[in-house]
């Protein structure tokens, strides 16, 4: 009866659990329990049909053995997303009103060609542009082209980080979709280099592919499922608007800390990530240096404890907050974190989160988050890495201290280590914030 269609089978429940769930054949009246359905051996000899219903092209040949997964299981689908913030000049209202016309202005070979193009089409520009006047608009365009050339590198994270760094001196309008307010830090602050309220942001999220069972890269590397066989010049995407808080660490303090040999040794106890997953403009698949590994673990762990503390302070659920990491060294030296919330409606722009970035509110919350991470309810097992011993990508991290909802974490709750924040019981100096705890 194995060749029969689904109408020939009946599902019968004789109690709780899969062992009491039976599939019975209508023709021969034989039945079998589903108790072993999740075992790989249960599908031995049954080839995959190669069906991919999301593709127009349909099925293809496949030599893999099927695996049963419950519908709605968390490991059934891991979307591979690419996201980018809308940053100047595209985030400014004047540029947005131009639409595709700005692209042609930007592509001009020289300043003279750009001015000729603008003068030629001046009467066709929106009223908002005409009210500026031709000469002021030409000066505005030259300024934006010059600013864009300074920060454009071809790497989205580095370009975004640069925009945060120059936010203090940039003129911003209320209608802009990237509004950042610099907060003055006290002279005694040795850990933070920058603190900014992200009053408004717009993010574009595009779906590239997805994986099953394990998030990438996996062991062995998991097979990515793309959305089509043919590579199109577009992807399904959604735009969201929101707010957040951005902070960058004090680079002098950070460099001194990550050069310590004991810090680098501790960092390498966690499975080393690829440098291309942090920031590598050359795109080479090489392993992070111990110092960069420590920096990434520090910033990633810091982002998680801040999300947990901010959810208590501002009222947003932990699942509605997200992290955005800015980590790199050498030519792209950066160490920043943005905690933000963004939705397709007004819920992401109510102001409750960005107000937590006011220095008078943020610093007490920041120090409280650090002090709270010193102890975990699973200690001493957690701080020694015994709770996450089976997870090679985790150090001292568990659901009681660092792990966050998967929708909030860029790395699927991997590459976390609380010892980078507070040290170990044997050596507190390993922790970047060890002075706060004394």
Short mmCIF file of N, CA and C in Angstrom, two decimals, residues 263-335:
data_model
loop_
_atom_site.label_atom_id
_atom_site.label_comp_id
_atom_site.label_asym_id
_atom_site.label_seq_id
_atom_site.Cartn_x
_atom_site.Cartn_y
_atom_site.Cartn_z
N UNK A 263 43.08 37.56 27.22
CA UNK A 263 41.80 37.85 26.56
C UNK A 263 41.69 37.08 25.25
N UNK A 264 42.76 37.09 24.46
CA UNK A 264 42.75 36.39 23.19
C UNK A 264 42.65 34.88 23.37
N UNK A 265 43.33 34.37 24.39
CA UNK A 265 43.26 32.93 24.68
C UNK A 265 41.84 32.53 25.05
N UNK A 266 41.18 33.34 25.88
CA UNK A 266 39.81 33.06 26.29
C UNK A 266 38.87 33.13 25.10
N UNK A 267 39.08 34.10 24.21
CA UNK A 267 38.20 34.28 23.05
C UNK A 267 38.27 33.08 22.11
N UNK A 268 39.45 32.50 21.95
CA UNK A 268 39.61 31.39 21.03
C UNK A 268 39.04 30.08 21.55
N UNK A 269 38.55 30.07 22.80
CA UNK A 269 37.86 28.88 23.31
C UNK A 269 36.51 28.69 22.63
N UNK A 270 35.96 29.80 22.12
CA UNK A 270 34.74 29.74 21.33
C UNK A 270 35.13 29.50 19.89
N UNK A 271 34.36 28.69 19.19
CA UNK A 271 34.68 28.39 17.79
C UNK A 271 34.92 29.68 17.03
N UNK A 272 36.01 29.74 16.32
CA UNK A 272 36.40 30.96 15.61
C UNK A 272 35.50 31.18 14.41
N UNK A 273 34.99 32.40 14.27
CA UNK A 273 34.15 32.72 13.13
C UNK A 273 35.00 33.24 11.98
N UNK A 274 34.42 33.26 10.78
CA UNK A 274 35.15 33.74 9.62
C UNK A 274 35.19 35.25 9.63
N UNK A 275 36.29 35.80 9.20
CA UNK A 275 36.44 37.26 9.18
C UNK A 275 35.41 37.89 8.25
N UNK A 276 35.03 37.18 7.19
CA UNK A 276 34.06 37.73 6.26
C UNK A 276 32.70 37.92 6.91
N UNK A 277 32.44 37.20 8.03
CA UNK A 277 31.17 37.35 8.73
C UNK A 277 31.20 38.58 9.62
N UNK A 278 32.39 39.11 9.90
CA UNK A 278 32.49 40.34 10.68
C UNK A 278 32.51 41.51 9.72
N UNK A 279 33.64 41.73 9.09
CA UNK A 279 33.73 42.75 8.06
C UNK A 279 35.03 42.57 7.31
N UNK A 280 34.94 42.17 6.07
CA UNK A 280 36.13 41.94 5.27
C UNK A 280 35.86 42.42 3.84
N UNK A 281 36.25 43.64 3.51
CA UNK A 281 35.94 44.18 2.19
C UNK A 281 36.47 43.33 1.03
N UNK A 282 37.53 42.58 1.26
CA UNK A 282 38.11 41.75 0.19
C UNK A 282 37.30 40.49 -0.07
N UNK A 283 36.39 40.13 0.86
CA UNK A 283 35.56 38.96 0.68
C UNK A 283 36.28 37.64 0.83
N UNK A 284 37.46 37.64 1.42
CA UNK A 284 38.23 36.41 1.58
C UNK A 284 37.71 35.59 2.75
N UNK A 285 37.63 34.28 2.57
CA UNK A 285 37.15 33.39 3.62
C UNK A 285 38.32 32.99 4.51
N UNK A 286 38.69 33.85 5.45
CA UNK A 286 39.78 33.55 6.37
C UNK A 286 39.28 33.69 7.79
N UNK A 287 40.02 33.11 8.71
CA UNK A 287 39.61 33.10 10.10
C UNK A 287 40.01 34.41 10.79
N UNK A 288 39.16 34.85 11.71
CA UNK A 288 39.44 36.08 12.45
C UNK A 288 40.74 35.97 13.24
N UNK A 289 41.41 37.09 13.39
CA UNK A 289 42.54 37.15 14.31
C UNK A 289 41.99 37.04 15.73
N UNK A 290 42.80 36.58 16.70
CA UNK A 290 42.31 36.48 18.08
C UNK A 290 41.76 37.80 18.62
N UNK A 291 42.39 38.93 18.26
CA UNK A 291 41.93 40.23 18.75
C UNK A 291 40.56 40.57 18.18
N UNK A 292 40.35 40.31 16.88
CA UNK A 292 39.05 40.60 16.27
C UNK A 292 37.99 39.65 16.78
N UNK A 293 38.37 38.40 17.05
CA UNK A 293 37.44 37.44 17.64
C UNK A 293 36.97 37.94 19.00
N UNK A 294 37.90 38.43 19.82
CA UNK A 294 37.53 38.95 21.15
C UNK A 294 36.62 40.17 21.02
N UNK A 295 36.93 41.05 20.06
CA UNK A 295 36.10 42.24 19.87
C UNK A 295 34.68 41.86 19.48
N UNK A 296 34.55 40.90 18.58
CA UNK A 296 33.21 40.49 18.14
C UNK A 296 32.42 39.87 19.29
N UNK A 297 33.05 38.96 20.04
CA UNK A 297 32.36 38.34 21.17
C UNK A 297 31.93 39.38 22.19
N UNK A 298 32.78 40.38 22.44
CA UNK A 298 32.47 41.44 23.39
C UNK A 298 31.26 42.23 22.94
N UNK A 299 31.27 42.73 21.70
CA UNK A 299 30.18 43.57 21.22
C UNK A 299 28.88 42.78 21.08
N UNK A 300 28.98 41.53 20.64
CA UNK A 300 27.78 40.72 20.49
C UNK A 300 27.15 40.43 21.86
N UNK A 301 27.97 40.08 22.83
CA UNK A 301 27.45 39.82 24.17
C UNK A 301 26.89 41.09 24.80
N UNK A 302 27.55 42.22 24.56
CA UNK A 302 27.06 43.51 25.08
C UNK A 302 25.70 43.84 24.49
N UNK A 303 25.52 43.60 23.18
CA UNK A 303 24.24 43.87 22.54
C UNK A 303 23.12 43.06 23.18
N UNK A 304 23.39 41.82 23.55
CA UNK A 304 22.35 40.96 24.12
C UNK A 304 21.94 41.41 25.52
N UNK A 305 22.90 41.81 26.35
CA UNK A 305 22.50 42.25 27.69
C UNK A 305 21.81 43.60 27.62
N UNK A 306 22.15 44.43 26.63
CA UNK A 306 21.47 45.72 26.48
C UNK A 306 20.04 45.53 26.00
N UNK A 307 19.82 44.59 25.10
CA UNK A 307 18.46 44.31 24.65
C UNK A 307 17.58 43.86 25.81
N UNK A 308 18.16 43.00 26.65
CA UNK A 308 17.39 42.51 27.80
C UNK A 308 17.07 43.64 28.77
N UNK A 309 18.04 44.51 29.04
CA UNK A 309 17.83 45.60 29.99
C UNK A 309 16.91 46.68 29.41
N UNK A 310 17.05 46.97 28.12
CA UNK A 310 16.21 47.99 27.49
C UNK A 310 14.75 47.55 27.42
N UNK A 311 14.52 46.25 27.25
CA UNK A 311 13.14 45.78 27.22
C UNK A 311 12.45 45.99 28.56
N UNK A 312 13.23 45.97 29.64
CA UNK A 312 12.68 46.24 30.97
C UNK A 312 12.45 47.73 31.17
N UNK A 313 13.29 48.56 30.57
CA UNK A 313 13.24 50.00 30.79
C UNK A 313 12.19 50.69 29.93
N UNK A 314 12.10 50.30 28.63
CA UNK A 314 11.26 51.07 27.72
C UNK A 314 9.92 50.42 27.42
N UNK A 315 9.71 49.19 27.84
CA UNK A 315 8.40 48.57 27.66
C UNK A 315 8.25 47.72 26.42
N UNK A 316 9.20 47.76 25.49
CA UNK A 316 9.14 46.89 24.33
C UNK A 316 9.47 45.46 24.75
N UNK A 317 8.81 44.49 24.12
CA UNK A 317 9.16 43.10 24.39
C UNK A 317 10.53 42.81 23.82
N UNK A 318 11.21 41.82 24.39
CA UNK A 318 12.57 41.49 23.92
C UNK A 318 12.56 41.02 22.47
N UNK A 319 11.45 40.42 22.02
CA UNK A 319 11.38 39.94 20.64
C UNK A 319 11.24 41.07 19.63
N UNK A 320 10.82 42.26 20.08
CA UNK A 320 10.65 43.39 19.16
C UNK A 320 11.91 44.22 19.02
N UNK A 321 12.93 43.97 19.86
CA UNK A 321 14.20 44.67 19.75
C UNK A 321 15.17 43.84 18.91
N UNK A 322 16.01 44.53 18.15
CA UNK A 322 16.98 43.86 17.29
C UNK A 322 18.35 44.49 17.49
N UNK A 323 19.37 43.72 17.14
CA UNK A 323 20.75 44.22 17.21
C UNK A 323 21.28 44.46 15.81
N UNK A 324 22.21 45.39 15.72
CA UNK A 324 22.95 45.62 14.47
C UNK A 324 24.38 45.89 14.86
N UNK A 325 25.28 44.98 14.48
CA UNK A 325 26.67 45.01 14.94
C UNK A 325 27.57 45.66 13.90
N UNK A 326 28.49 46.48 14.40
CA UNK A 326 29.49 47.12 13.55
C UNK A 326 30.87 46.77 14.12
N UNK A 327 31.50 45.77 13.50
CA UNK A 327 32.77 45.24 14.00
C UNK A 327 33.76 45.14 12.86
N UNK A 328 34.95 45.66 13.06
CA UNK A 328 36.01 45.56 12.07
C UNK A 328 37.30 46.11 12.63
N UNK A 329 38.39 45.90 11.93
CA UNK A 329 39.68 46.44 12.36
C UNK A 329 40.49 46.85 11.15
N UNK A 330 41.72 47.30 11.39
CA UNK A 330 42.62 47.76 10.33
C UNK A 330 41.98 48.92 9.56
N UNK A 331 41.77 48.75 8.24
CA UNK A 331 41.25 49.85 7.42
C UNK A 331 39.80 50.17 7.76
N UNK A 332 39.09 49.23 8.32
CA UNK A 332 37.69 49.45 8.70
C UNK A 332 37.56 49.26 10.20
N UNK A 333 38.27 50.10 10.93
CA UNK A 333 38.31 49.96 12.39
C UNK A 333 37.04 50.52 13.01
N UNK A 334 36.22 49.66 13.57
CA UNK A 334 34.97 50.11 14.18
C UNK A 334 34.54 49.12 15.25
N UNK A 335 33.81 49.63 16.21
CA UNK A 335 33.31 48.81 17.32
C UNK A 335 32.04 49.47 17.84
#
